[in-house]
CSV table of C-alpha atoms in Angstrom, one decimal:
chain,number,residue,atom,x,y,z
A,1,MET,CA,0.0,0.0,0.0
A,2,ARG,CA,1.1,3.6,-0.8
A,3,THR,CA,-0.1,6.6,1.1
A,4,PRO,CA,0.6,9.6,-1.2
A,5,ILE,CA,-1.4,12.0,1.1
A,6,ARG,CA,-1.9,12.1,4.8
A,7,GLY,CA,-2.7,15.3,6.7
A,8,GLU,CA,-5.1,18.1,6.1
A,9,VAL,CA,-6.5,19.5,2.8
A,10,ARG,CA,-8.3,22.9,2.6
A,11,VAL,CA,-11.7,22.7,1.0
A,12,GLU,CA,-13.9,25.5,-0.2
A,13,TYR,CA,-17.6,25.3,-1.1
A,14,GLY,CA,-17.5,21.8,0.4
A,15,GLN,CA,-15.5,20.2,-2.5
A,16,THR,CA,-12.2,19.0,-3.7
A,17,TYR,CA,-11.2,17.0,-6.8
A,18,VAL,CA,-9.2,14.2,-8.4
A,19,GLU,CA,-8.2,15.1,-11.9
A,20,SER,CA,-6.1,13.3,-14.5
A,21,ASP,CA,-6.5,15.5,-17.6
A,22,PRO,CA,-4.2,18.5,-17.5
A,23,ASN,CA,-6.3,20.3,-20.0
A,24,CYS,CA,-9.7,19.5,-18.5
A,25,LEU,CA,-12.1,22.0,-17.0
A,26,ILE,CA,-14.0,21.4,-13.8
A,27,PRO,CA,-17.3,19.8,-14.9
A,28,GLU,CA,-20.6,21.1,-13.5
A,29,LEU,CA,-21.9,19.3,-10.4
A,30,ARG,CA,-24.8,17.7,-12.3
A,31,GLU,CA,-22.4,16.4,-15.0
A,32,ALA,CA,-20.0,14.9,-12.4
A,33,PHE,CA,-22.8,13.0,-10.6
A,34,ALA,CA,-25.1,12.3,-13.6
A,35,GLY,CA,-26.8,8.9,-13.4
A,36,GLN,CA,-25.2,7.9,-10.1
A,37,ARG,CA,-26.7,6.2,-7.1
A,38,GLU,CA,-24.4,7.9,-4.6
A,39,GLY,CA,-23.8,11.6,-4.3
A,40,LEU,CA,-20.5,12.0,-2.5
A,41,CYS,CA,-18.0,10.9,-5.1
A,42,GLY,CA,-18.9,12.2,-8.6
A,43,ALA,CA,-17.3,9.8,-11.2
A,44,ALA,CA,-19.5,10.3,-14.2
A,45,THR,CA,-16.9,12.5,-16.1
A,46,PRO,CA,-14.1,10.4,-17.5
A,47,GLY,CA,-10.8,10.9,-15.7
A,48,PHE,CA,-12.3,13.1,-12.9
A,49,LEU,CA,-13.7,12.7,-9.4
A,50,TRP,CA,-15.7,15.4,-7.6
A,51,LEU,CA,-15.5,14.8,-3.8
A,52,ILE,CA,-18.1,16.3,-1.5
A,53,THR,CA,-17.2,17.3,2.1
A,54,GLY,CA,-19.4,18.3,5.0
A,55,LEU,CA,-17.3,21.3,5.9
A,56,HIS,CA,-17.9,24.3,3.6
A,57,THR,CA,-14.6,26.2,4.1
A,58,GLY,CA,-11.5,25.2,6.0
A,59,SER,CA,-9.2,22.3,6.5
A,60,VAL,CA,-10.4,18.7,6.8
A,61,GLY,CA,-8.4,15.5,7.6
A,62,PHE,CA,-7.6,13.7,4.4
A,63,THR,CA,-5.8,10.5,3.5
A,64,VAL,CA,-5.3,8.9,0.1
A,65,GLU,CA,-4.3,5.2,-0.1
A,66,VAL,CA,-3.3,3.2,-3.2
A,67,HIS,CA,-3.7,-0.6,-2.8
A,68,ASP,CA,-2.9,-3.6,-4.9
A,69,GLU,CA,-6.2,-5.2,-4.1
A,70,GLU,CA,-9.5,-4.3,-2.4
A,71,PRO,CA,-8.8,-3.3,1.2
A,72,ALA,CA,-10.9,-4.2,4.2
A,73,LEU,CA,-13.5,-1.7,5.3
A,74,ASP,CA,-12.8,-0.2,8.7
A,75,PRO,CA,-16.1,0.1,10.7
A,76,GLU,CA,-15.0,3.6,12.1
A,77,TRP,CA,-16.1,5.2,8.8
A,78,GLU,CA,-19.7,6.5,8.9
A,79,GLU,CA,-20.2,7.3,5.3
A,80,VAL,CA,-18.8,5.0,2.6
A,81,VAL,CA,-19.4,5.0,-1.2
A,82,GLU,CA,-17.7,3.4,-4.1
A,83,ALA,CA,-17.3,4.2,-7.8
A,84,SER,CA,-15.1,3.3,-10.8
A,85,PHE,CA,-12.3,5.5,-12.0
A,86,ARG,CA,-9.8,5.4,-14.9
A,87,PRO,CA,-7.1,8.1,-15.3
A,88,VAL,CA,-6.8,9.6,-18.8
A,89,SER,CA,-3.1,10.4,-18.4
A,90,GLU,CA,-0.1,9.5,-16.3
A,91,ARG,CA,-0.7,12.6,-14.2
A,92,THR,CA,-3.4,12.1,-11.6
A,93,ARG,CA,-3.6,14.6,-8.8
A,94,LEU,CA,-5.7,15.6,-5.9
A,95,SER,CA,-6.5,19.3,-6.4
A,96,GLN,CA,-7.9,21.9,-4.1
A,97,TRP,CA,-10.7,24.2,-5.2
A,98,ALA,CA,-9.4,26.8,-7.8
A,99,GLY,CA,-6.2,24.8,-8.1
A,100,GLU,CA,-4.7,26.4,-5.0
A,101,ALA,CA,-2.6,23.3,-4.5
A,102,ALA,CA,-2.3,19.9,-6.1
A,103,TRP,CA,-0.5,16.6,-5.2
A,104,ASP,CA,0.4,13.7,-7.5
A,105,LEU,CA,-1.2,10.3,-6.7
A,106,GLY,CA,0.9,8.2,-8.9
A,107,LEU,CA,-2.0,6.1,-10.4
A,108,ALA,CA,-1.4,3.9,-13.4
A,109,VAL,CA,-3.6,4.5,-16.5
A,110,THR,CA,-5.9,1.5,-15.8
A,111,ASP,CA,-9.3,0.8,-14.3
A,112,HIS,CA,-9.6,1.4,-10.6
A,113,ARG,CA,-12.2,1.1,-7.9
A,114,VAL,CA,-12.3,4.1,-5.6
A,115,ARG,CA,-13.8,4.1,-2.1
A,116,TYR,CA,-14.6,7.4,-0.5
A,117,CYS,CA,-15.1,7.3,3.3
A,118,ALA,CA,-16.1,10.1,5.7
A,119,ARG,CA,-16.4,10.6,9.5
A,120,GLY,CA,-18.0,13.6,11.1
A,121,PHE,CA,-19.8,14.6,7.9
A,122,ASP,CA,-22.8,16.2,9.6
A,123,GLU,CA,-20.5,17.9,12.2
A,124,GLY,CA,-18.6,19.5,9.3
A,125,ARG,CA,-21.9,20.6,7.8
A,126,ARG,CA,-23.0,22.0,11.1
A,127,ARG,CA,-19.8,24.0,11.7
A,128,ASP,CA,-19.7,25.2,8.1
A,129,THR,CA,-16.3,27.0,8.5
A,130,ARG,CA,-13.2,26.0,10.4
A,131,SER,CA,-10.5,28.4,11.3
A,132,PRO,CA,-6.9,27.3,12.0
A,133,GLU,CA,-7.3,27.3,15.8
A,134,ASP,CA,-10.5,25.2,15.7
A,135,PRO,CA,-10.4,21.4,16.3
A,136,PRO,CA,-11.0,19.1,13.3
A,137,ALA,CA,-14.6,18.5,12.3
A,138,ASP,CA,-14.7,15.9,9.6
A,139,THR,CA,-12.2,13.4,8.2
A,140,TYR,CA,-11.9,11.6,4.9
A,141,LEU,CA,-10.2,8.6,3.3
A,142,LEU,CA,-9.9,8.0,-0.4
A,143,GLN,CA,-8.7,4.5,-1.5
A,144,PHE,CA,-7.8,3.2,-4.9
A,145,TRP,CA,-7.2,-0.4,-6.1
A,146,PRO,CA,-7.2,-2.1,-9.6
A,147,ALA,CA,-10.7,-3.4,-10.5
A,148,PRO,CA,-12.9,-3.6,-13.6
A,149,PRO,CA,-15.6,-1.0,-14.1
A,150,ALA,CA,-18.7,-1.6,-12.0
A,151,PRO,CA,-21.7,0.6,-11.0
A,152,ASP,CA,-21.3,3.1,-8.2
A,153,ARG,CA,-23.0,2.2,-4.8
A,154,VAL,CA,-23.6,3.4,-1.3
A,155,ILE,CA,-21.8,1.0,1.2
A,156,ARG,CA,-22.7,2.9,4.4
A,157,GLN,CA,-24.9,5.9,5.1
A,158,THR,CA,-25.6,7.4,8.6
A,159,SER,CA,-25.7,11.2,7.9
A,160,PRO,CA,-28.9,12.9,6.9
A,161,HIS,CA,-26.8,15.4,5.0
A,162,ALA,CA,-25.1,12.6,3.0
A,163,ALA,CA,-28.5,11.1,2.4
A,164,TYR,CA,-29.6,14.4,0.8
A,165,HIS,CA,-26.6,14.3,-1.6
A,166,HIS,CA,-27.4,10.7,-2.5
A,167,ASP,CA,-31.1,11.6,-3.2
A,168,HIS,CA,-30.0,14.5,-5.4
A,169,ALA,CA,-27.7,12.3,-7.5
A,170,ARG,CA,-30.4,9.8,-8.1
A,171,GLU,CA,-32.7,12.5,-9.5
A,172,LEU,CA,-30.1,13.5,-12.2
A,173,PRO,CA,-30.4,12.1,-15.7
A,174,PRO,CA,-28.0,9.5,-16.9
A,175,PRO,CA,-24.7,10.7,-18.4
A,176,PRO,CA,-24.2,10.7,-22.1
A,177,THR,CA,-23.1,7.5,-23.8
A,178,PRO,CA,-19.6,7.3,-25.2
A,179,GLU,CA,-21.1,7.8,-28.7
A,180,GLU,CA,-23.1,10.8,-27.5
A,181,ARG,CA,-20.1,12.3,-25.8
A,182,THR,CA,-18.0,11.9,-28.9
A,183,GLU,CA,-20.6,13.5,-31.1
A,184,ALA,CA,-21.0,16.4,-28.6
A,185,GLU,CA,-17.2,16.9,-28.6
A,186,ARG,CA,-17.1,16.9,-32.4
A,187,ARG,CA,-19.8,19.5,-32.5
A,188,ALA,CA,-18.0,21.6,-29.9
A,189,ARG,CA,-14.8,21.4,-31.9
A,190,GLU,CA,-16.6,22.5,-35.0
A,191,ALA,CA,-18.3,25.4,-33.2
A,192,LYS,CA,-15.0,26.4,-31.7
A,193,ALA,CA,-13.3,26.3,-35.1
A,194,ARG,CA,-16.1,28.4,-36.7
A,195,ALA,CA,-15.9,30.9,-33.9
A,196,ALA,CA,-12.1,31.2,-34.3
A,197,GLU,CA,-12.5,31.7,-38.0
A,198,GLN,CA,-15.1,34.4,-37.5
A,199,ARG,CA,-12.8,36.2,-35.1
A,200,ARG,CA,-10.0,35.9,-37.5
A,201,LEU,CA,-12.1,37.3,-40.3
A,202,HIS,CA,-13.4,40.1,-38.1
A,203,ARG,CA,-9.8,41.1,-37.2
A,204,GLU,CA,-8.7,40.8,-40.8
A,205,ARG,CA,-11.6,43.0,-42.0
A,206,TRP,CA,-10.6,45.6,-39.5
A,207,GLU,CA,-6.9,45.5,-40.5
A,208,TRP,CA,-7.9,45.9,-44.2
A,209,GLY,CA,-10.1,49.0,-43.6
A,210,GLY,CA,-13.5,47.4,-43.2
A,211,ARG,CA,-13.5,44.8,-46.0
A,212,LEU,CA,-11.7,41.5,-46.6
A,213,PRO,CA,-8.8,41.5,-49.0
A,214,SER,CA,-8.8,39.6,-52.2
A,215,ALA,CA,-6.6,36.5,-52.5
A,216,THR,CA,-4.2,38.6,-54.6
A,217,LEU,CA,-3.8,41.2,-51.9
A,218,ARG,CA,-3.3,38.6,-49.3
A,219,ALA,CA,-0.4,37.1,-51.3
A,220,VAL,CA,1.1,40.2,-52.8
A,221,GLY,CA,3.7,40.9,-50.1
A,222,GLY,CA,5.9,43.9,-50.3
A,223,ASN,CA,4.9,47.1,-48.4
A,224,VAL,CA,1.1,46.6,-48.6
A,225,ARG,CA,0.8,46.5,-44.8
A,226,GLY,CA,2.5,49.9,-44.5
A,227,LEU,CA,0.3,51.5,-47.1
A,228,LEU,CA,-2.8,50.0,-45.3
A,229,ARG,CA,-2.0,52.2,-42.3
A,230,PHE,CA,-2.3,55.3,-44.4
A,231,ASP,CA,-5.2,54.6,-46.8
A,232,PRO,CA,-6.7,51.1,-46.9
A,233,ASP,CA,-9.4,52.2,-49.4
A,234,LEU,CA,-6.7,53.1,-51.9
A,235,VAL,CA,-5.1,49.7,-51.4
A,236,HIS,CA,-8.4,48.0,-52.4
A,237,THR,CA,-8.8,50.5,-55.3
A,238,LEU,CA,-5.4,49.6,-56.7
A,239,ASP,CA,-6.2,45.9,-56.4
A,240,ALA,CA,-9.4,46.4,-58.4
A,241,ALA,CA,-7.8,48.8,-61.0
A,242,GLY,CA,-6.3,46.1,-63.2
A,243,PRO,CA,-2.7,45.6,-64.4
A,244,GLU,CA,-2.6,48.4,-66.9
A,245,VAL,CA,-3.7,51.1,-64.4
A,246,GLN,CA,-1.5,49.5,-61.7
A,247,ARG,CA,1.6,49.8,-64.0
A,248,ARG,CA,0.7,53.5,-64.8
A,249,VAL,CA,0.4,54.2,-61.0
A,250,ALA,CA,3.7,52.6,-60.3
A,251,VAL,CA,5.5,54.7,-63.0
A,252,ARG,CA,3.7,57.9,-61.9
A,253,ALA,CA,4.6,57.2,-58.2
A,254,ALA,CA,8.3,56.7,-59.0
A,255,HIS,CA,8.4,60.0,-61.0
A,256,ARG,CA,6.6,61.9,-58.2
A,257,ALA,CA,9.0,60.5,-55.6
A,258,CYS,CA,12.1,61.6,-57.5
A,259,GLU,CA,10.6,65.0,-58.2
A,260,ALA,CA,9.8,65.5,-54.5
A,261,ALA,CA,13.4,64.5,-53.7
A,262,GLY,CA,15.0,66.7,-56.4
A,263,LEU,CA,16.5,63.8,-58.2
A,264,THR,CA,15.1,64.2,-61.7
A,265,ASP,CA,18.1,66.3,-62.9
A,266,VAL,CA,20.7,63.6,-61.8
A,267,PRO,CA,21.5,61.9,-65.1
A,268,TRP,CA,21.7,58.3,-64.0
A,269,ILE,CA,18.4,58.7,-62.2
A,270,ALA,CA,16.7,60.5,-65.1
A,271,GLY,CA,17.8,57.7,-67.4
A,272,ALA,CA,16.3,55.1,-65.2
A,273,LEU,CA,13.0,57.0,-65.1
A,274,THR,CA,13.0,57.2,-68.9
A,275,ALA,CA,13.6,53.5,-69.1
A,276,LEU,CA,10.8,52.8,-66.6
A,277,THR,CA,8.4,55.0,-68.6
A,278,GLU,CA,9.2,53.3,-71.9
A,279,GLY,CA,9.0,49.8,-70.3
A,280,ARG,CA,12.6,49.0,-70.9
A,281,PRO,CA,14.9,47.2,-68.4
A,282,LEU,CA,16.4,49.5,-65.9
A,283,PRO,CA,20.1,50.5,-66.5
A,284,PRO,CA,22.9,50.3,-64.0
A,285,PRO,CA,23.0,50.8,-61.1
A,286,PHE,CA,19.4,49.7,-60.8
A,287,ASP,CA,19.9,46.3,-62.4
A,288,GLY,CA,21.4,44.5,-59.4
A,289,PRO,CA,19.6,41.8,-57.5
A,290,ASP,CA,16.6,42.9,-55.4
A,291,GLU,CA,18.2,41.7,-52.2
A,292,SER,CA,21.2,44.1,-52.4
A,293,ARG,CA,21.4,46.9,-55.0
A,294,THR,CA,24.6,48.0,-53.3
A,295,ALA,CA,25.7,49.9,-56.5
A,296,MET,CA,22.5,51.9,-56.4
A,297,TRP,CA,23.1,53.1,-52.8
A,298,ASP,CA,26.8,53.7,-53.5
A,299,ALA,CA,25.9,55.9,-56.4
A,300,LEU,CA,23.5,57.9,-54.3
A,301,ARG,CA,26.0,58.3,-51.6
A,302,THR,CA,28.9,59.4,-53.8
A,303,ASP,CA,27.2,61.6,-56.4
A,304,PRO,CA,27.6,65.3,-55.4
A,305,ARG,CA,24.7,66.2,-57.6
A,306,VAL,CA,22.3,64.5,-55.2
A,307,PRO,CA,20.6,67.2,-53.1
A,308,GLY,CA,20.2,66.9,-49.4
A,309,THR,CA,16.4,67.5,-49.3
A,310,SER,CA,14.5,66.5,-46.3
A,311,VAL,CA,10.9,66.6,-44.9
A,312,LEU,CA,9.1,65.7,-41.8
A,313,GLU,CA,8.2,62.0,-41.9
A,314,ALA,CA,4.7,60.9,-42.8
A,315,ARG,CA,2.5,59.8,-39.9
A,316,PRO,CA,-0.6,57.7,-40.6
A,317,PRO,CA,-4.0,59.0,-39.4
A,318,GLU,CA,-5.1,58.0,-35.9
A,319,ARG,CA,-7.3,55.0,-35.8
A,320,PRO,CA,-9.5,53.6,-33.0
A,321,PRO,CA,-8.0,50.4,-31.5
A,322,TYR,CA,-9.4,47.1,-32.6
A,323,GLN,CA,-12.5,45.9,-30.7
A,324,PRO,CA,-13.1,42.2,-30.8
A,325,PRO,CA,-16.7,41.2,-31.6
A,326,GLU,CA,-19.2,40.5,-28.9
A,327,PRO,CA,-19.9,36.7,-28.4
A,328,HIS,CA,-22.9,35.5,-30.2
A,329,PRO,CA,-25.8,34.9,-27.7
A,330,ASP,CA,-25.9,31.2,-28.7
A,331,GLN,CA,-22.2,30.8,-28.3
A,332,PRO,CA,-21.3,29.1,-24.9
A,333,MET,CA,-19.3,31.3,-22.6
A,334,PRO,CA,-15.9,30.0,-21.5
A,335,ALA,CA,-15.7,28.1,-18.2
A,336,PRO,CA,-15.1,30.5,-15.3
A,337,ARG,CA,-11.7,28.9,-14.5
A,338,ARG,CA,-9.4,26.0,-15.3
A,339,ALA,CA,-8.6,23.3,-12.8
A,340,ASP,CA,-5.1,24.6,-12.5
A,341,THR,CA,-5.8,28.3,-12.2
A,342,PRO,CA,-3.0,29.6,-10.0
A,343,ARG,CA,-3.9,31.2,-6.7
A,344,PRO,CA,-1.8,31.9,-3.6
A,345,THR,CA,-1.1,28.7,-1.7
A,346,ARG,CA,-2.2,28.7,1.9
A,347,GLN,CA,0.9,29.0,4.0
A,348,GLY,CA,1.9,25.9,6.0
A,349,LEU,CA,0.0,23.4,3.9
A,350,GLY,CA,3.1,21.8,2.5
A,351,ARG,CA,4.0,20.7,6.1
A,352,TYR,CA,1.5,17.8,5.5
A,353,LEU,CA,1.2,17.3,1.8
A,354,GLY,CA,4.4,18.6,0.1
A,355,THR,CA,5.0,21.5,-2.1
A,356,PRO,CA,2.1,22.5,-4.4
A,357,THR,CA,2.8,22.1,-8.2
A,358,PRO,CA,4.0,25.5,-9.5
A,359,THR,CA,1.9,26.9,-12.3
A,360,ARG,CA,3.6,30.1,-13.3
A,361,SER,CA,7.2,31.4,-13.2
A,362,ALA,CA,8.1,34.4,-11.3
A,363,LYS,CA,8.9,36.3,-14.5
A,364,GLU,CA,5.5,35.4,-16.0
A,365,GLN,CA,3.8,36.4,-12.7
A,366,PHE,CA,5.6,39.8,-12.8
A,367,HIS,CA,4.5,40.5,-16.3
A,368,ALA,CA,0.9,39.4,-15.6
A,369,THR,CA,0.8,41.7,-12.6
A,370,TYR,CA,2.4,44.8,-13.9
A,371,ALA,CA,1.8,44.7,-17.6
A,372,GLU,CA,-1.3,46.8,-17.4
A,373,ILE,CA,0.0,49.4,-14.9
A,374,ARG,CA,3.3,50.4,-16.6
A,375,PRO,CA,3.0,53.8,-18.3
A,376,ALA,CA,2.6,53.6,-22.0
A,377,ASP,CA,5.5,54.8,-24.1
A,378,GLU,CA,5.2,58.4,-25.1
A,379,PRO,CA,4.7,58.8,-28.9
A,380,ARG,CA,7.9,59.7,-30.7
A,381,PRO,CA,7.6,63.2,-32.3
A,382,PRO,CA,8.0,63.2,-36.1
A,383,HIS,CA,11.6,63.7,-37.3
A,384,ARG,CA,13.0,64.8,-40.6
A,385,ILE,CA,13.9,62.1,-43.2
A,386,SER,CA,16.2,62.2,-46.2
A,387,GLN,CA,14.0,62.3,-49.3
A,388,PRO,CA,16.5,60.9,-51.8
A,389,HIS,CA,16.9,57.8,-49.7
A,390,TYR,CA,13.1,57.3,-49.6
A,391,ALA,CA,12.7,58.1,-53.3
A,392,LEU,CA,15.4,56.0,-54.9
A,393,PRO,CA,13.8,52.6,-54.1
A,394,ALA,CA,10.6,53.7,-55.9
A,395,ILE,CA,12.3,53.2,-59.2
A,396,PRO,CA,13.2,49.4,-58.9
A,397,ALA,CA,9.9,48.9,-57.0
A,398,ALA,CA,7.9,50.3,-60.0
A,399,ALA,CA,9.7,47.9,-62.3
A,400,ASP,CA,8.6,44.8,-60.4
A,401,PRO,CA,7.1,42.1,-62.7
A,402,ASP,CA,3.9,42.0,-60.7
A,403,PRO,CA,2.0,45.2,-61.6
A,404,LEU,CA,0.0,45.3,-58.3
A,405,ARG,CA,3.1,44.9,-56.2
A,406,ALA,CA,4.9,47.5,-58.3
A,407,ALA,CA,2.1,50.0,-57.7
A,408,LEU,CA,1.8,49.3,-54.0
A,409,ASP,CA,5.5,49.5,-53.3
A,410,ALA,CA,6.2,52.5,-55.6
A,411,VAL,CA,3.3,54.4,-53.9
A,412,TRP,CA,4.7,53.4,-50.5
A,413,HIS,CA,8.1,54.8,-51.3
A,414,ALA,CA,6.6,58.0,-52.8
A,415,LEU,CA,4.4,58.4,-49.7
A,416,GLY,CA,7.5,58.3,-47.5
A,417,THR,CA,9.3,60.7,-49.8
A,418,HIS,CA,6.5,63.3,-49.5
A,419,GLY,CA,6.5,63.0,-45.8
A,420,GLU,CA,3.9,65.1,-44.1
A,421,HIS,CA,2.6,66.2,-47.5
A,422,TYR,CA,1.6,62.7,-48.5
A,423,PRO,CA,-2.2,63.4,-48.8
A,424,ASP,CA,-1.6,65.3,-52.0
A,425,LEU,CA,0.3,62.3,-53.5
A,426,LEU,CA,-2.5,59.9,-52.5
A,427,ALA,CA,-5.1,62.1,-54.0
A,428,GLU,CA,-3.2,62.1,-57.3
A,429,VAL,CA,-2.9,58.3,-57.2
A,430,ARG,CA,-6.6,58.0,-56.5
A,431,ALA,CA,-7.5,60.3,-59.4
A,432,LEU,CA,-5.2,58.3,-61.7
A,433,CYS,CA,-7.0,55.1,-60.7
A,434,GLY,CA,-10.3,56.8,-61.6
A,435,GLU,CA,-9.1,58.0,-65.0
A,436,GLY,CA,-8.2,54.5,-66.2
A,437,LEU,CA,-6.0,55.3,-69.2
A,438,GLY,CA,-4.2,58.6,-69.2
A,439,PRO,CA,-0.8,60.1,-69.7
A,440,GLU,CA,2.0,58.1,-68.0
A,441,ALA,CA,4.0,60.9,-66.4
């Protein structure tokens, strides 16, 4: 015989638990006792036991024994019930209410018979609450041994309060069959997946300015996310404009960026703009691989004809923070807590039962406690940016083989080049999209 627990366990609301599924939620009382004949040890939920105590709040004497075979029944116990139990994992624990503390029982994943015994049940009920200086009121023994599944039963009953619990359990409907439980779990998974997809689409619709993006926009890459922060409607307009208009927008944006930066009189930049307008390959130094273009930046840095123009950086318009959707009235609310929800452990309990299982690191606890009260970072004031450095990438961006990406990226670079004056540029781009065909630059 093993005795993994001997001492006192704190109970609240007259209950404590045995749980073996680390991801399970505490079932409702009627679910734990559904279809049973006895009402002190709820074993109707697989891998879980709901244990009723007479005392409402405080510490009760508690012992857990694990036997190799059925033990003899001691006549000192006034209330005795039995049920069947099979752990669903290698980790079976006795857990206090709200997960305040938990202790491993070391049960094998096999069928067990469990016997739950009580003494002083009515006295615990009469006292209701026990403070540390009060003498013990009620005491409990929980025994396990290997045995095939069998119906639950009342072995001994002397307490009127225990009889009340037995009568209540007998009035409950039977638990679902394994097939019914599997079907319910399948429906719950599908409902959860649908709700998650609805939340994802709701967030995506908000990110894209109130409407869902096309598959092309989702896959385009580049600087589309940056442009979304400034004008999501324009992003959708460019997507719908078609490749011919997209290419015209890309070329126009590259020209406007270089004009704003004062680069159109630099010969090697003017030649690239001409090639871009005529649809020819870009000349050096713009013909390097997309990942580097070192020669392009070296030319910009070393050419004395490049002006040092600057402007205050562009700032996107303020936008209300995202608000998740309200749950649908028919959508089940999440359970109020998990079985392992961390709460402060009562000091001194480990003297009897060992150290409770830690559930959160000190670092995680610090961030959970102080994350919401740290002052928010002050917004950085706008600073001046070098327009030539923002404008130059618009040229190779506008030459991208994908006309939509070319338009989005070229407009993004032109927007940055215009800085605080970017609304004028976006108005011109929007007008060009409305024109359809028009002069290129």
